Short mmCIF file of C-alpha atoms and ligand atoms in Angstrom, two decimals:
data_model
loop_
_atom_site.label_atom_id
_atom_site.label_comp_id
_atom_site.label_asym_id
_atom_site.label_seq_id
_atom_site.Cartn_x
_atom_site.Cartn_y
_atom_site.Cartn_z
CA MET A 1 -4.24 107.46 40.41
CA GLY A 2 -7.16 109.81 39.94
CA SER A 3 -5.66 113.25 40.56
CA GLY A 4 -2.73 113.13 38.18
CA ALA A 5 -0.75 115.17 40.72
CA ARG A 6 2.97 114.40 40.83
CA VAL A 7 4.29 113.74 44.28
CA ALA A 8 7.97 113.52 45.14
CA SER A 9 9.08 109.92 45.32
CA PRO A 10 8.85 108.82 48.96
CA ARG A 11 11.86 107.54 50.86
CA LEU A 12 11.05 104.16 52.25
CA ARG A 13 12.63 102.81 55.38
CA ARG A 14 14.02 99.31 55.59
CA SER A 15 11.38 96.61 55.74
CA ARG A 16 13.22 94.07 57.84
CA GLY A 17 12.03 90.50 57.76
CA ALA A 18 8.30 90.82 58.40
CA GLY A 19 6.12 92.41 55.78
CA GLY A 20 7.42 91.90 52.24
CA LYS A 21 7.25 93.11 48.67
CA GLN A 22 3.50 93.60 48.56
CA SER A 23 3.48 95.61 51.78
CA ALA A 24 6.36 97.72 50.49
CA ALA A 25 4.54 98.39 47.21
CA ALA A 26 1.30 99.26 48.99
CA TYR A 27 3.16 101.63 51.31
CA GLU A 28 4.96 103.33 48.45
CA ARG A 29 1.60 104.03 46.79
CA ALA A 30 0.01 105.04 50.10
CA LEU A 31 2.77 107.59 50.76
CA GLU A 32 1.70 109.47 47.66
CA LEU A 33 -1.95 109.55 48.62
CA LEU A 34 -2.23 109.55 52.42
CA PRO A 35 -0.19 111.81 54.75
CA GLY A 36 2.57 109.55 56.05
CA GLY A 37 0.95 106.66 54.15
CA VAL A 38 -1.64 106.02 56.87
CA ASN A 39 -5.00 107.19 58.19
CA SER A 40 -3.86 107.34 61.85
CA PRO A 41 -0.27 108.15 62.85
CA VAL A 42 0.86 105.24 65.03
CA ARG A 43 0.11 102.74 62.24
CA ALA A 44 3.12 104.05 60.32
CA MET A 45 5.46 102.24 62.77
CA ARG A 46 7.86 105.18 62.73
CA GLN A 47 8.74 104.83 66.40
CA ILE A 48 10.14 101.38 65.78
CA GLY A 49 12.00 102.50 62.66
CA ARG A 50 10.38 100.36 60.01
CA ASP A 51 7.69 100.48 57.36
CA PRO A 52 4.13 99.45 58.14
CA ILE A 53 2.74 96.03 57.31
CA PHE A 54 -0.37 96.07 55.13
CA VAL A 55 -3.07 93.74 56.36
CA ALA A 56 -5.05 91.44 54.08
CA ARG A 57 -7.31 89.86 56.71
CA GLY A 58 -7.72 88.80 60.32
CA GLU A 59 -8.68 85.40 61.70
CA GLY A 60 -9.42 85.09 65.42
CA ALA A 61 -6.27 86.33 67.17
CA GLU A 62 -4.14 86.36 64.03
CA LEU A 63 -3.39 88.81 61.23
CA ILE A 64 -2.39 87.85 57.71
CA ASP A 65 -0.51 90.48 55.70
CA VAL A 66 -0.71 91.12 51.96
CA ASP A 67 2.44 88.99 51.47
CA GLY A 68 0.79 86.03 53.20
CA ASN A 69 2.76 86.29 56.49
CA ARG A 70 0.82 85.36 59.62
CA TYR A 71 1.17 87.12 63.00
CA VAL A 72 -0.21 86.69 66.51
CA ASP A 73 -2.02 90.02 66.91
CA TRP A 74 -1.82 91.80 70.29
CA VAL A 75 -3.10 95.10 68.87
CA MET A 76 -6.56 93.88 67.87
CA SER A 77 -7.45 97.17 66.17
CA TRP A 78 -6.37 98.98 69.39
CA GLY A 79 -9.12 97.44 71.51
CA PRO A 80 -12.46 97.05 69.76
CA LEU A 81 -11.89 93.40 68.79
CA ILE A 82 -12.27 91.91 72.24
CA ALA A 83 -13.97 88.88 70.67
CA GLY A 84 -11.35 88.43 67.92
CA HIS A 85 -11.15 89.15 64.18
CA ALA A 86 -14.15 88.17 62.06
CA ARG A 87 -15.90 86.50 64.99
CA PRO A 88 -18.81 84.62 63.38
CA GLU A 89 -21.45 86.02 65.79
CA VAL A 90 -20.38 89.56 64.90
CA VAL A 91 -20.08 88.90 61.18
CA SER A 92 -23.55 87.42 60.97
CA ALA A 93 -25.12 90.23 63.06
CA VAL A 94 -23.48 92.85 60.82
CA SER A 95 -24.46 91.00 57.63
CA ALA A 96 -28.08 90.77 58.75
CA ALA A 97 -28.11 94.47 59.65
CA ALA A 98 -26.51 95.43 56.32
CA ALA A 99 -29.10 93.43 54.38
CA ALA A 100 -31.82 95.46 56.11
CA GLY A 101 -30.27 98.83 55.24
CA THR A 102 -26.96 100.39 56.25
CA SER A 103 -28.16 103.72 57.64
CA PHE A 104 -31.46 105.53 58.09
CA GLY A 105 -30.78 108.72 60.03
CA ALA A 106 -33.91 107.77 61.97
CA PRO A 107 -34.29 105.87 65.25
CA THR A 108 -34.08 102.08 65.40
CA GLU A 109 -35.01 99.65 68.17
CA ALA A 110 -31.47 98.24 68.21
CA GLU A 111 -30.07 101.59 69.42
CA VAL A 112 -32.43 101.52 72.38
CA GLU A 113 -31.41 97.94 73.10
CA LEU A 114 -27.72 98.91 73.06
CA ALA A 115 -28.41 101.87 75.36
CA ALA A 116 -30.25 99.54 77.75
CA GLU A 117 -27.23 97.21 77.75
CA VAL A 118 -24.91 100.13 78.54
CA VAL A 119 -27.16 101.35 81.37
CA ASP A 120 -27.36 97.82 82.76
CA ARG A 121 -23.59 97.42 82.77
CA ILE A 122 -22.02 100.80 83.52
CA PRO A 123 -22.73 102.00 87.09
CA SER A 124 -22.72 105.74 86.25
CA ALA A 125 -24.89 105.41 83.12
CA GLU A 126 -28.55 106.40 83.40
CA MET A 127 -28.83 107.71 79.83
CA VAL A 128 -26.67 107.29 76.74
CA ARG A 129 -25.90 109.32 73.59
CA MET A 130 -24.11 107.52 70.78
CA THR A 131 -21.47 109.03 68.49
CA SER A 132 -19.22 107.57 65.79
CA SER A 133 -15.82 107.99 67.50
CA GLY A 134 -14.32 108.29 70.95
CA THR A 135 -13.00 111.73 70.01
CA GLU A 136 -16.51 112.99 69.37
CA ALA A 137 -17.77 111.41 72.58
CA SER A 138 -15.14 113.01 74.82
CA MET A 139 -15.52 116.37 73.06
CA SER A 140 -19.27 116.22 73.66
CA ALA A 141 -18.94 115.14 77.30
CA ILE A 142 -16.73 118.15 77.90
CA ARG A 143 -19.20 120.49 76.21
CA LEU A 144 -21.91 119.09 78.46
CA ALA A 145 -19.74 119.49 81.59
CA ARG A 146 -19.07 123.12 80.68
CA ALA A 147 -22.75 123.77 80.07
CA ALA A 148 -23.79 122.10 83.31
CA THR A 149 -21.25 123.92 85.51
CA GLY A 150 -20.96 127.24 83.67
CA ARG A 151 -17.17 126.85 83.95
CA ALA A 152 -14.50 126.61 81.26
CA LYS A 153 -11.44 124.85 82.63
CA ILE A 154 -10.82 121.14 82.26
CA VAL A 155 -8.31 119.25 84.39
CA LYS A 156 -6.58 116.48 82.46
CA PHE A 157 -3.63 114.22 83.21
CA ALA A 158 -0.30 114.30 81.39
CA GLY A 159 0.01 111.28 79.12
CA ALA A 160 -3.73 110.69 78.94
CA TYR A 161 -5.33 110.63 75.50
CA HIS A 162 -8.98 111.46 75.01
CA GLY A 163 -9.04 111.61 71.22
CA HIS A 164 -7.81 114.51 69.12
CA VAL A 165 -10.07 117.12 70.73
CA ASP A 166 -8.30 120.49 70.28
CA GLY A 167 -8.19 121.47 73.93
CA LEU A 168 -7.12 118.01 75.10
CA LEU A 169 -4.09 117.52 72.88
CA ALA A 170 -1.67 119.12 75.34
CA ASP A 171 0.64 116.50 76.84
CA ALA A 172 -1.50 113.74 75.34
CA GLY A 173 -0.08 110.21 75.23
CA SER A 174 -0.65 107.69 72.44
CA GLY A 175 0.44 108.83 68.97
CA LEU A 176 1.59 112.24 70.23
CA ALA A 177 3.89 110.60 72.75
CA THR A 178 5.09 108.23 70.04
CA GLN A 179 6.09 111.13 67.82
CA GLY A 180 7.32 113.34 70.67
CA ILE A 181 4.69 116.01 69.96
CA PRO A 182 3.89 118.08 73.12
CA ALA A 183 0.69 119.50 71.61
CA SER A 184 -0.31 120.31 68.07
CA PRO A 185 -0.01 123.33 65.79
CA GLY A 186 -3.51 124.45 64.91
CA VAL A 187 -4.71 124.43 68.52
CA THR A 188 -5.32 128.04 69.53
CA GLU A 189 -3.91 129.52 72.72
CA ALA A 190 -7.46 130.08 73.94
CA GLN A 191 -8.29 126.38 73.52
CA ALA A 192 -5.11 125.28 75.27
CA ALA A 193 -5.50 127.85 78.07
CA ASP A 194 -8.63 126.15 79.36
CA THR A 195 -6.80 122.85 79.91
CA VAL A 196 -4.98 122.35 83.20
CA ILE A 197 -2.45 119.51 83.01
CA VAL A 198 -1.60 117.49 86.09
CA PRO A 199 0.79 114.52 86.47
CA TRP A 200 -1.09 111.19 86.68
CA ASN A 201 -1.34 109.88 90.24
CA SER A 202 -0.81 113.43 91.64
CA PRO A 203 -3.48 115.51 93.39
CA ALA A 204 -5.59 117.79 91.20
CA PRO A 205 -4.86 121.53 91.63
CA ASP A 206 -7.03 124.08 93.32
CA VAL A 207 -8.85 125.47 90.26
CA GLU A 208 -12.49 126.12 89.45
CA ALA A 209 -12.90 123.47 86.79
CA ALA A 210 -15.90 122.27 84.82
CA ALA A 211 -14.53 118.75 84.92
CA VAL A 212 -11.64 116.52 85.69
CA ILE A 213 -11.27 113.92 82.98
CA CYS A 214 -9.17 110.78 83.30
CA GLU A 215 -8.68 107.33 81.88
CA PRO A 216 -9.34 105.38 85.08
CA TYR A 217 -6.59 102.96 84.04
CA ALA A 218 -4.32 105.23 82.01
CA ALA A 219 -3.47 103.22 78.89
CA ASN A 220 -2.11 105.72 76.38
CA MET A 221 1.33 106.06 77.98
CA GLY A 222 1.43 102.28 78.18
CA LEU A 223 -0.79 100.88 80.89
CA VAL A 224 -0.24 102.88 84.11
CA PRO A 225 -2.88 101.95 86.68
CA PRO A 226 -3.96 104.43 89.36
CA ALA A 227 -2.25 104.32 92.75
CA PRO A 228 -4.50 102.81 95.45
CA GLY A 229 -7.16 105.34 96.45
CA PHE A 230 -6.28 107.77 93.64
CA LEU A 231 -9.58 107.49 91.74
CA ARG A 232 -11.50 107.93 94.98
CA SER A 233 -9.47 111.07 95.69
CA LEU A 234 -10.58 112.43 92.30
CA ARG A 235 -14.22 111.76 93.20
CA GLU A 236 -13.72 113.66 96.47
CA TYR A 237 -11.94 116.50 94.66
CA ALA A 238 -14.80 116.84 92.19
CA ASP A 239 -17.40 116.82 94.97
CA ALA A 240 -15.48 119.38 97.01
CA THR A 241 -14.85 121.79 94.11
CA GLY A 242 -18.12 121.43 92.17
CA ALA A 243 -16.38 119.95 89.12
CA LEU A 244 -17.80 116.95 87.28
CA LEU A 245 -15.79 113.74 87.21
CA ILE A 246 -15.51 112.23 83.72
CA PHE A 247 -14.10 108.75 83.25
CA ASP A 248 -12.88 108.14 79.73
CA GLU A 249 -13.49 104.40 79.50
CA VAL A 250 -12.97 104.19 75.74
CA ILE A 251 -10.33 101.54 76.41
CA THR A 252 -11.40 100.14 79.79
CA GLY A 253 -15.18 100.13 79.23
CA PHE A 254 -16.54 96.56 78.83
CA ARG A 255 -12.91 95.33 78.84
CA VAL A 256 -11.54 95.28 82.38
CA ALA A 257 -14.93 94.29 83.83
CA ARG A 258 -18.59 94.09 82.79
CA GLY A 259 -19.09 97.64 84.11
CA GLY A 260 -15.62 98.92 83.24
CA ALA A 261 -12.97 100.30 85.59
CA GLN A 262 -15.61 102.21 87.56
CA GLU A 263 -17.20 98.92 88.60
CA ARG A 264 -13.84 97.33 89.42
CA GLU A 265 -12.66 100.33 91.43
CA GLN A 266 -16.06 101.19 92.95
CA VAL A 267 -15.78 104.85 92.03
CA THR A 268 -18.71 106.37 90.13
CA PRO A 269 -18.06 109.30 87.80
CA ASP A 270 -20.72 111.82 86.70
CA LEU A 271 -20.12 111.13 83.00
CA THR A 272 -18.49 108.22 81.19
CA VAL A 273 -16.99 108.18 77.70
CA LEU A 274 -17.19 104.85 75.88
CA GLY A 275 -15.81 103.62 72.55
CA LYS A 276 -13.94 100.71 70.96
CA VAL A 277 -15.71 97.58 72.35
CA ILE A 278 -19.13 99.29 72.17
CA GLY A 279 -18.86 99.17 68.37
CA GLY A 280 -17.40 95.64 68.15
CA GLY A 281 -14.95 96.78 65.44
CA LEU A 282 -17.28 99.18 63.64
CA PRO A 283 -17.29 102.94 64.24
CA ALA A 284 -19.33 103.60 67.38
CA ALA A 285 -18.77 105.37 70.69
CA ALA A 286 -20.96 106.98 73.32
CA TYR A 287 -21.13 109.17 76.36
CA ALA A 288 -23.37 108.37 79.24
CA GLY A 289 -24.12 109.56 82.74
CA ARG A 290 -26.56 110.95 85.24
CA ARG A 291 -30.04 111.58 83.90
CA ASP A 292 -30.13 115.24 85.02
CA LEU A 293 -26.92 115.90 83.07
CA MET A 294 -27.78 113.85 79.99
CA GLU A 295 -31.18 115.54 79.71
CA ARG A 296 -29.30 118.75 78.93
CA ILE A 297 -28.43 117.18 75.53
CA ALA A 298 -30.53 118.30 72.52
CA PRO A 299 -33.36 117.73 71.78
CA ALA A 300 -34.18 116.97 75.45
CA GLY A 301 -32.17 120.05 76.42
CA ASP A 302 -30.15 122.94 75.07
CA VAL A 303 -26.64 121.48 74.61
CA TYR A 304 -26.26 120.75 70.92
CA GLN A 305 -24.64 117.60 69.60
CA ALA A 306 -25.55 115.50 66.56
CA GLY A 307 -24.21 112.94 64.07
CA THR A 308 -25.28 111.65 60.65
CA LEU A 309 -24.13 108.10 61.41
CA SER A 310 -24.62 108.12 65.22
CA GLY A 311 -26.23 104.86 66.34
CA ASN A 312 -25.54 103.37 62.92
CA PRO A 313 -27.34 100.02 62.49
CA LEU A 314 -24.22 98.04 61.51
CA ALA A 315 -22.14 99.40 64.39
CA THR A 316 -25.02 98.88 66.80
CA ALA A 317 -25.42 95.26 65.66
CA ALA A 318 -21.67 94.59 66.00
CA GLY A 319 -21.64 96.22 69.46
CA LEU A 320 -24.62 94.23 70.72
CA ALA A 321 -23.25 90.95 69.36
CA THR A 322 -19.90 91.66 71.04
CA LEU A 323 -21.39 92.68 74.40
CA ASN A 324 -23.52 89.51 74.37
CA MET A 325 -20.31 87.45 74.57
CA LEU A 326 -18.87 89.41 77.50
CA ASP A 327 -20.04 87.51 80.58
CA GLY A 328 -18.35 86.49 83.84
CA PRO A 329 -16.23 83.68 82.34
CA ALA A 330 -15.13 86.00 79.51
CA TYR A 331 -13.75 88.51 82.04
CA GLU A 332 -11.99 85.74 83.96
CA ARG A 333 -10.39 84.62 80.72
CA LEU A 334 -9.27 88.16 79.80
CA ASP A 335 -7.75 88.53 83.26
CA GLN A 336 -5.97 85.19 83.04
CA LEU A 337 -4.61 85.92 79.55
CA ALA A 338 -3.26 89.36 80.45
CA ARG A 339 -1.57 88.07 83.60
CA ALA A 340 -0.12 84.96 81.93
CA LEU A 341 1.36 87.04 79.13
CA ALA A 342 2.68 89.76 81.47
CA ASP A 343 4.23 87.16 83.81
CA GLY A 344 5.78 85.26 80.89
CA LEU A 345 7.30 88.45 79.46
CA ALA A 346 8.62 89.55 82.85
CA ALA A 347 10.26 86.14 83.36
CA ALA A 348 11.78 86.24 79.85
CA ALA A 349 13.24 89.70 80.53
CA ARG A 350 14.68 88.55 83.87
CA GLU A 351 16.30 85.52 82.23
CA ALA A 352 17.83 87.75 79.56
CA GLY A 353 19.01 90.30 82.14
CA VAL A 354 17.03 93.07 80.39
CA PRO A 355 15.67 95.73 82.78
CA ALA A 356 11.93 95.58 82.12
CA SER A 357 8.66 95.65 84.04
CA THR A 358 5.06 94.84 83.26
CA THR A 359 1.62 96.14 84.19
CA ALA A 360 -1.58 94.18 83.66
CA GLN A 361 -5.33 94.49 84.10
CA PRO A 362 -7.98 92.18 82.62
CA GLY A 363 -7.59 92.38 78.84
CA LEU A 364 -4.76 94.94 79.00
CA LEU A 365 -1.01 94.95 79.59
CA THR A 366 2.26 96.70 78.79
CA LEU A 367 5.89 95.62 78.82
CA PHE A 368 7.97 98.66 79.80
CA PHE A 369 11.69 98.84 79.14
CA ALA A 370 12.35 100.29 82.60
CA PRO A 371 13.28 98.46 85.79
CA GLU A 372 10.23 99.82 87.65
CA ALA A 373 6.69 100.13 86.25
CA PRO A 374 5.96 103.82 85.54
CA ARG A 375 3.63 105.74 87.86
CA ASN A 376 3.16 108.70 85.52
CA TYR A 377 4.00 110.11 82.09
CA ASP A 378 7.50 111.32 83.05
CA ASP A 379 8.36 107.80 84.19
CA ALA A 380 6.90 106.34 80.98
CA LYS A 381 8.90 108.76 78.82
CA ALA A 382 12.07 107.68 80.64
CA CYS A 383 11.68 104.10 79.31
CA ASP A 384 14.25 102.84 76.83
CA THR A 385 12.23 103.37 73.65
CA ASP A 386 15.14 102.21 71.45
CA ALA A 387 15.09 98.86 73.25
CA TYR A 388 11.31 98.69 72.79
CA ALA A 389 11.74 99.43 69.07
CA ALA A 390 14.35 96.70 68.63
CA PHE A 391 12.17 94.29 70.61
CA CYS A 392 9.12 95.09 68.52
CA ARG A 393 10.99 94.64 65.22
CA GLY A 394 12.40 91.31 66.41
CA MET A 395 8.94 90.14 67.46
CA LEU A 396 7.47 91.09 64.07
CA ASP A 397 10.19 89.04 62.37
CA ARG A 398 9.09 86.11 64.54
CA GLY A 399 5.43 86.52 63.67
CA VAL A 400 4.19 88.54 66.66
CA TYR A 401 2.44 91.86 65.97
CA LEU A 402 2.78 94.27 68.92
CA PRO A 403 1.81 97.91 69.34
CA PRO A 404 4.64 99.69 67.50
CA SER A 405 5.14 102.11 70.39
CA GLN A 406 6.16 101.91 74.04
CA PHE A 407 3.26 104.24 74.85
CA GLU A 408 0.39 101.90 74.03
CA ALA A 409 -1.28 98.94 75.73
CA TRP A 410 -1.47 95.38 74.37
CA PHE A 411 -4.95 93.97 73.90
CA PRO A 412 -5.62 90.27 74.60
CA SER A 413 -8.96 89.02 73.28
CA LEU A 414 -11.23 86.04 73.73
CA ALA A 415 -9.75 84.59 70.54
CA HIS A 416 -6.24 84.34 72.02
CA THR A 417 -5.30 80.86 73.24
CA ASP A 418 -2.69 79.68 75.70
CA ALA A 419 -0.68 78.62 72.63
CA HIS A 420 -0.64 82.27 71.43
CA VAL A 421 0.71 83.31 74.82
CA GLU A 422 3.37 80.59 74.70
CA ARG A 423 4.41 81.49 71.16
CA THR A 424 4.71 85.12 72.16
CA VAL A 425 6.73 84.41 75.29
CA SER A 426 9.10 82.06 73.48
CA ALA A 427 9.63 84.64 70.70
CA ALA A 428 10.24 87.27 73.43
CA ARG A 429 12.85 85.02 75.06
CA ALA A 430 14.74 84.81 71.76
CA VAL A 431 14.47 88.52 70.98
CA LEU A 432 15.37 89.69 74.48
CA ALA A 433 18.42 87.44 74.49
CA GLU A 434 19.63 89.24 71.34
CA LEU A 435 19.06 92.77 72.68
C1 PLP B 1 -8.90 106.58 76.20
C2 PLP B 1 -9.24 107.03 74.82
N1 PLP B 1 -10.14 108.01 74.66
C3 PLP B 1 -10.51 108.44 73.45
C4 PLP B 1 -9.97 107.89 72.31
C5 PLP B 1 -10.40 108.38 70.96
O1 PLP B 1 -11.20 107.45 70.34
P1 PLP B 1 -11.32 107.45 68.73
O2 PLP B 1 -9.99 107.00 68.22
O3 PLP B 1 -12.44 106.50 68.47
O4 PLP B 1 -11.65 108.84 68.33
C6 PLP B 1 -9.03 106.87 72.42
C7 PLP B 1 -8.43 106.27 71.22
O5 PLP B 1 -7.56 105.45 71.26
C8 PLP B 1 -8.66 106.43 73.71
O6 PLP B 1 -7.74 105.47 73.86
#
């Protein structure tokens, strides 16, 4: 330990079954050095009442922990690893890029190539600006929307998560939902006052807003798809009120279809926020949209936004290598995997007499401990989170690593096989029977 500071001895939770001595020792040390022992809250596994598992490495669709236990991984780094852990094409692209220099802070041809790929795929994208995280990208898209409209208010949906942007933390899903945090201390009243919260799948209110921002398939309260026609109604609302429509496709972009949810649903936003898959497991994100809007960004225009590592060569190489694998058959496979797993889980729950429901889209699914699939955040919060926690712990003990929260989606990848689905469903049958 470098600092020499004495920290009160942490109280560890039980590490049941999965994990082991090495994970426990790593966590004990981490608790002294990292708030909550982690660098992002949901990793701490608090919602499921156990200690986190420390990862040694990933292979395809599997994780190996520091104690040598192996798990089928349905988290896949929360979405970026659509091609699997340590996919050789990605590893060799990143290695080649690293050998040529890890960062220049000057333009490279690969960034332009990645932007061209984004423009080719995403219907709303005419120009692209890269950032290092989805948080930065959504924050910047909102700044641009405010500059372009001269308005302040942003309409957002309860249970949606757009990164930890101050003004967007109110009623955010994901880790905030997991910890039962309605917003966050440190967000000023002024920042919160400009955010108008609306229930998902309910009409937007009559306000003069700069933008309405949504996850087109809400996936941070568990996966809650839009009701038929809902996204189109948002497009019409934006057109009628002069607001911009922003789709946060950090999760859905390049995952649910080649051109994201906007292609699948045939609704074109003004701006799109991208992340996760675009960096192939390295830190990269972007926002993209209409040329007239994007040309407001500095230095083309007057809206300032910058980043030391934006368009980083390693992340760009990983993103390009990943996107190169995502063709028509890949999307069919992601669809088939998500549906097979969701159907298998639903059948296992029925057999066990456990009230549960599933939602699925290509490369995304959630098992909800509620008899009906939620339509909004209130429904999602009404799920039996204790049952989810017990389920998740039981699955870990049987070698299946799930999102340790009811309010997150599961992420199938191209590395998952039918055997991974079968192993997961048969473990689920056993665990559900014990619940
Ligand atoms: C829909 C959505 N938007 C934005 C973000 C924030 O991205 P990042 O974690 O890269 O800041 C996330 C992260 O999970 C997300 O799911």
